[in-house]
Coordinates of C-alpha atoms in Angstrom, one line a residue:
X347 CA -23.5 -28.9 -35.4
X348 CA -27.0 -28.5 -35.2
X349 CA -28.8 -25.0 -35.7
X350 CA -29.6 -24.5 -31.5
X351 CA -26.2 -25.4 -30.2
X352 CA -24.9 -22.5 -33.1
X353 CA -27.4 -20.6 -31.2
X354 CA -26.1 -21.2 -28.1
X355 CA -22.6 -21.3 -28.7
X356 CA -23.3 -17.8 -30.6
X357 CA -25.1 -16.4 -27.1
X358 CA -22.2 -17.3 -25.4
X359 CA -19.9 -15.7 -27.2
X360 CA -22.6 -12.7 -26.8
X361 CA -22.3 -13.1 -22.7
X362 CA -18.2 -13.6 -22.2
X363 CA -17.8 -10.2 -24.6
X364 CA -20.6 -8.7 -22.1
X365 CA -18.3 -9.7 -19.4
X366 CA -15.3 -8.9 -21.0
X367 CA -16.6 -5.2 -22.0
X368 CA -17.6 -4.5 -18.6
X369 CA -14.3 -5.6 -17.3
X370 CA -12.5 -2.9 -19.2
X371 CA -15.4 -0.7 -17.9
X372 CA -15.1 -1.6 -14.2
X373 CA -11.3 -1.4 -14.1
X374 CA -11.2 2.2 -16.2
X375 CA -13.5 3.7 -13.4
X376 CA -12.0 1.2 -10.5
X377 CA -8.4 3.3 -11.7
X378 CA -10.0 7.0 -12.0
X379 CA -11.4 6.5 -8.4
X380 CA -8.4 5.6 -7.3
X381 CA -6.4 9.0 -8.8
X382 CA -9.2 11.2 -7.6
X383 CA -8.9 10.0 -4.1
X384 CA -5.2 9.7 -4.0
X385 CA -4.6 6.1 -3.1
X386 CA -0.7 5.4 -2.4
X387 CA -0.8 2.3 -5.3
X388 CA -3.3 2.0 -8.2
X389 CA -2.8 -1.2 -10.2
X390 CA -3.1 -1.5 -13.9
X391 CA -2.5 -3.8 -16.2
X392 CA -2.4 -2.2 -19.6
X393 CA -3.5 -4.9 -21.1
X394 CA -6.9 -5.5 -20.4
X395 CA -8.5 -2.3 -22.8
X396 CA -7.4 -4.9 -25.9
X397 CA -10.8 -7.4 -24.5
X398 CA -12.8 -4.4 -25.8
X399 CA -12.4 -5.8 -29.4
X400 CA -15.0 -8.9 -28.1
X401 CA -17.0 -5.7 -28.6
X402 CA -17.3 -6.8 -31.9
X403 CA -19.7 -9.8 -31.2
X404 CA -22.9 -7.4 -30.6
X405 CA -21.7 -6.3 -34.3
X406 CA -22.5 -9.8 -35.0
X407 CA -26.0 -10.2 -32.9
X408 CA -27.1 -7.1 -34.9
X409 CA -26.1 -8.4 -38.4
X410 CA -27.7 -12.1 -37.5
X411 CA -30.6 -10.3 -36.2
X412 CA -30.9 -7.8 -39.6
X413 CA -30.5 -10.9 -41.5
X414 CA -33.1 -12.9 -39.8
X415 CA -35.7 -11.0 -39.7
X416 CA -35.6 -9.1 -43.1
X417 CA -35.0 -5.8 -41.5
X418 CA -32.2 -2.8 -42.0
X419 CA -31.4 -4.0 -45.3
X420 CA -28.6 -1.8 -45.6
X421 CA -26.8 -3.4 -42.1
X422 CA -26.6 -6.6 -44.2
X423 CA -25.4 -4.9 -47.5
X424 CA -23.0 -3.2 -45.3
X425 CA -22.1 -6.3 -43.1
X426 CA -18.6 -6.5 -44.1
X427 CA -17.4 -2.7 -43.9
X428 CA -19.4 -2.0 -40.7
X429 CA -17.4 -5.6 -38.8
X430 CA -13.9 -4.2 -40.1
X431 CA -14.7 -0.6 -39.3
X432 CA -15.7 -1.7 -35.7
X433 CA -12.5 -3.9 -35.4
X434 CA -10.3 -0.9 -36.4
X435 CA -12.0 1.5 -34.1
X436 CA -11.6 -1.2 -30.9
X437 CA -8.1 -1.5 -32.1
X438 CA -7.5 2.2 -31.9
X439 CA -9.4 2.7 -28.4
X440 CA -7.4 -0.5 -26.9
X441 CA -4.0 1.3 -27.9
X442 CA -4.9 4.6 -27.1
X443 CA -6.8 4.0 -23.9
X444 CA -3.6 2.9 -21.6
X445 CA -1.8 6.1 -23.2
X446 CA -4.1 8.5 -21.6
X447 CA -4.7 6.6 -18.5
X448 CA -1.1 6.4 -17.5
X449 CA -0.8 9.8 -18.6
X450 CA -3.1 10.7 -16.2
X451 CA -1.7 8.7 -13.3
X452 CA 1.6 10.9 -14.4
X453 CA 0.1 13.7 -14.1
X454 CA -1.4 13.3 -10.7
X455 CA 1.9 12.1 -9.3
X456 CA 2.3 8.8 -10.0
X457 CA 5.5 6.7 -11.0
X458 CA 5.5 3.3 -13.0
X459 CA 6.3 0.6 -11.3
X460 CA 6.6 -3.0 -12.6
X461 CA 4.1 -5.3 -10.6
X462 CA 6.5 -8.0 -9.5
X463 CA 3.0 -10.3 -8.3
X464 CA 2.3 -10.7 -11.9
X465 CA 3.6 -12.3 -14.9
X466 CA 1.1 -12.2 -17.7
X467 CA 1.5 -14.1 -20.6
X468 CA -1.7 -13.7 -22.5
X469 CA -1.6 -9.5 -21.9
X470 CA -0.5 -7.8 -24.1
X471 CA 0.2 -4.9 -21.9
X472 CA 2.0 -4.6 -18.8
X473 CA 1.0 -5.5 -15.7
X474 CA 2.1 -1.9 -13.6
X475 CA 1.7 -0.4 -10.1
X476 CA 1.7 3.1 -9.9
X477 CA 3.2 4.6 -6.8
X478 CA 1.9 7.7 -5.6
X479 CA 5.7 10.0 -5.5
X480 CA 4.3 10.9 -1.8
X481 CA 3.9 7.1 -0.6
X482 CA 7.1 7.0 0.3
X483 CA 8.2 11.1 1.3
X484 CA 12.4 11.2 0.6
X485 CA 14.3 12.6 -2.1
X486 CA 13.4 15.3 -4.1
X487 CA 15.7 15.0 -6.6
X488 CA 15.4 14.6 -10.6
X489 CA 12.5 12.8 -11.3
X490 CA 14.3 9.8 -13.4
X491 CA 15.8 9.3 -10.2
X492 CA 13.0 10.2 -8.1
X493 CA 11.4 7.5 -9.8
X494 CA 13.7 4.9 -9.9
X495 CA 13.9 5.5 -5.9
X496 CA 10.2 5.2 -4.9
X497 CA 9.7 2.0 -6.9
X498 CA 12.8 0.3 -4.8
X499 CA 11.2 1.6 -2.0
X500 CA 8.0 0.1 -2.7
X501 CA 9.8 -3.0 -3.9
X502 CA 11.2 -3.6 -0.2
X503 CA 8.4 -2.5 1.3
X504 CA 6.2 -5.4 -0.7
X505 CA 9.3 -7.6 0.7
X506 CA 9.3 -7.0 4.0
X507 CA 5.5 -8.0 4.0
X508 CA 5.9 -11.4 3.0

């Protein structure tokens, strides 16, 4: 392969991992507007924070570009520690982030629902619906069942639209 097709194979790496970033951005702020206005269903697919760790190609851009031009010595001698410690750190923020953002939706009233639309087999996650407990107003009983009740409700409400 010759030295400009690396090159351009390495900037497109650089542009899907933009993408793929601002994906995970997009859909972290799409799902906090959506619990500060209330919506009946938020969508979420748990999933998605793990395309963060394509984060760890501008790693790569800044070691090629320390390496190319002479400059930050100490980003090259530290190449190696800095690309695992990145990985890690993505690693940790793709676990944790789901945690607190269905924590959140918990808190604000939603319940778990699976999405019955979507079947992902490349997510790690799961693909979820939260239901706002108000959506549908009815029992007010314990909250497993309370729970288990507004997802059936919102299960054949999704039938009766098809």
């Amino acid at each position: 392969m010759s030295n400009t097709a690396k090159l351009w194979a390495f900037i497109a790496f650089n542009v899907i991992a933009v993408m793929a970033v601002g994906y995970v951005v997009y859909d972290l702020i799409t799902v906090n507007s959506a619990i500060e206005n209330l919506k009946p269903t938020v969508r979420y697919v748990t999933g998605t924070s793990y395309m963060l760790l394509m984060s760890v190609f501008f790693l790569f851009s800044a070691i090629e570009y320390a390496g190319a031009k002479n400059k930050l010595l100490w980003v090259r001698s530290y190449s190696n520690q800095l690309v695992i410690g990145w990985f890690i750190a993505t690693l940790i923020l793709a676990y944790f982030i789901p945690v607190v953002m269905q924590s959140r939706l918990e808190k604000a009233g939603y319940v778990a629902c699976d999405n019955p639309q979507v079947i992902s087999r490349v997510s790690r996650g799961k693909s979820l619906i939260f239901v706002h407990e108000n959506a549908f107003s009815g029992l007010h009983q314990d909250t497993n069942v309370q729970a288990e009740s507004v997802c059936k409700r919102f299960a054949e409400s999704m039938a009766r639209q098809k």
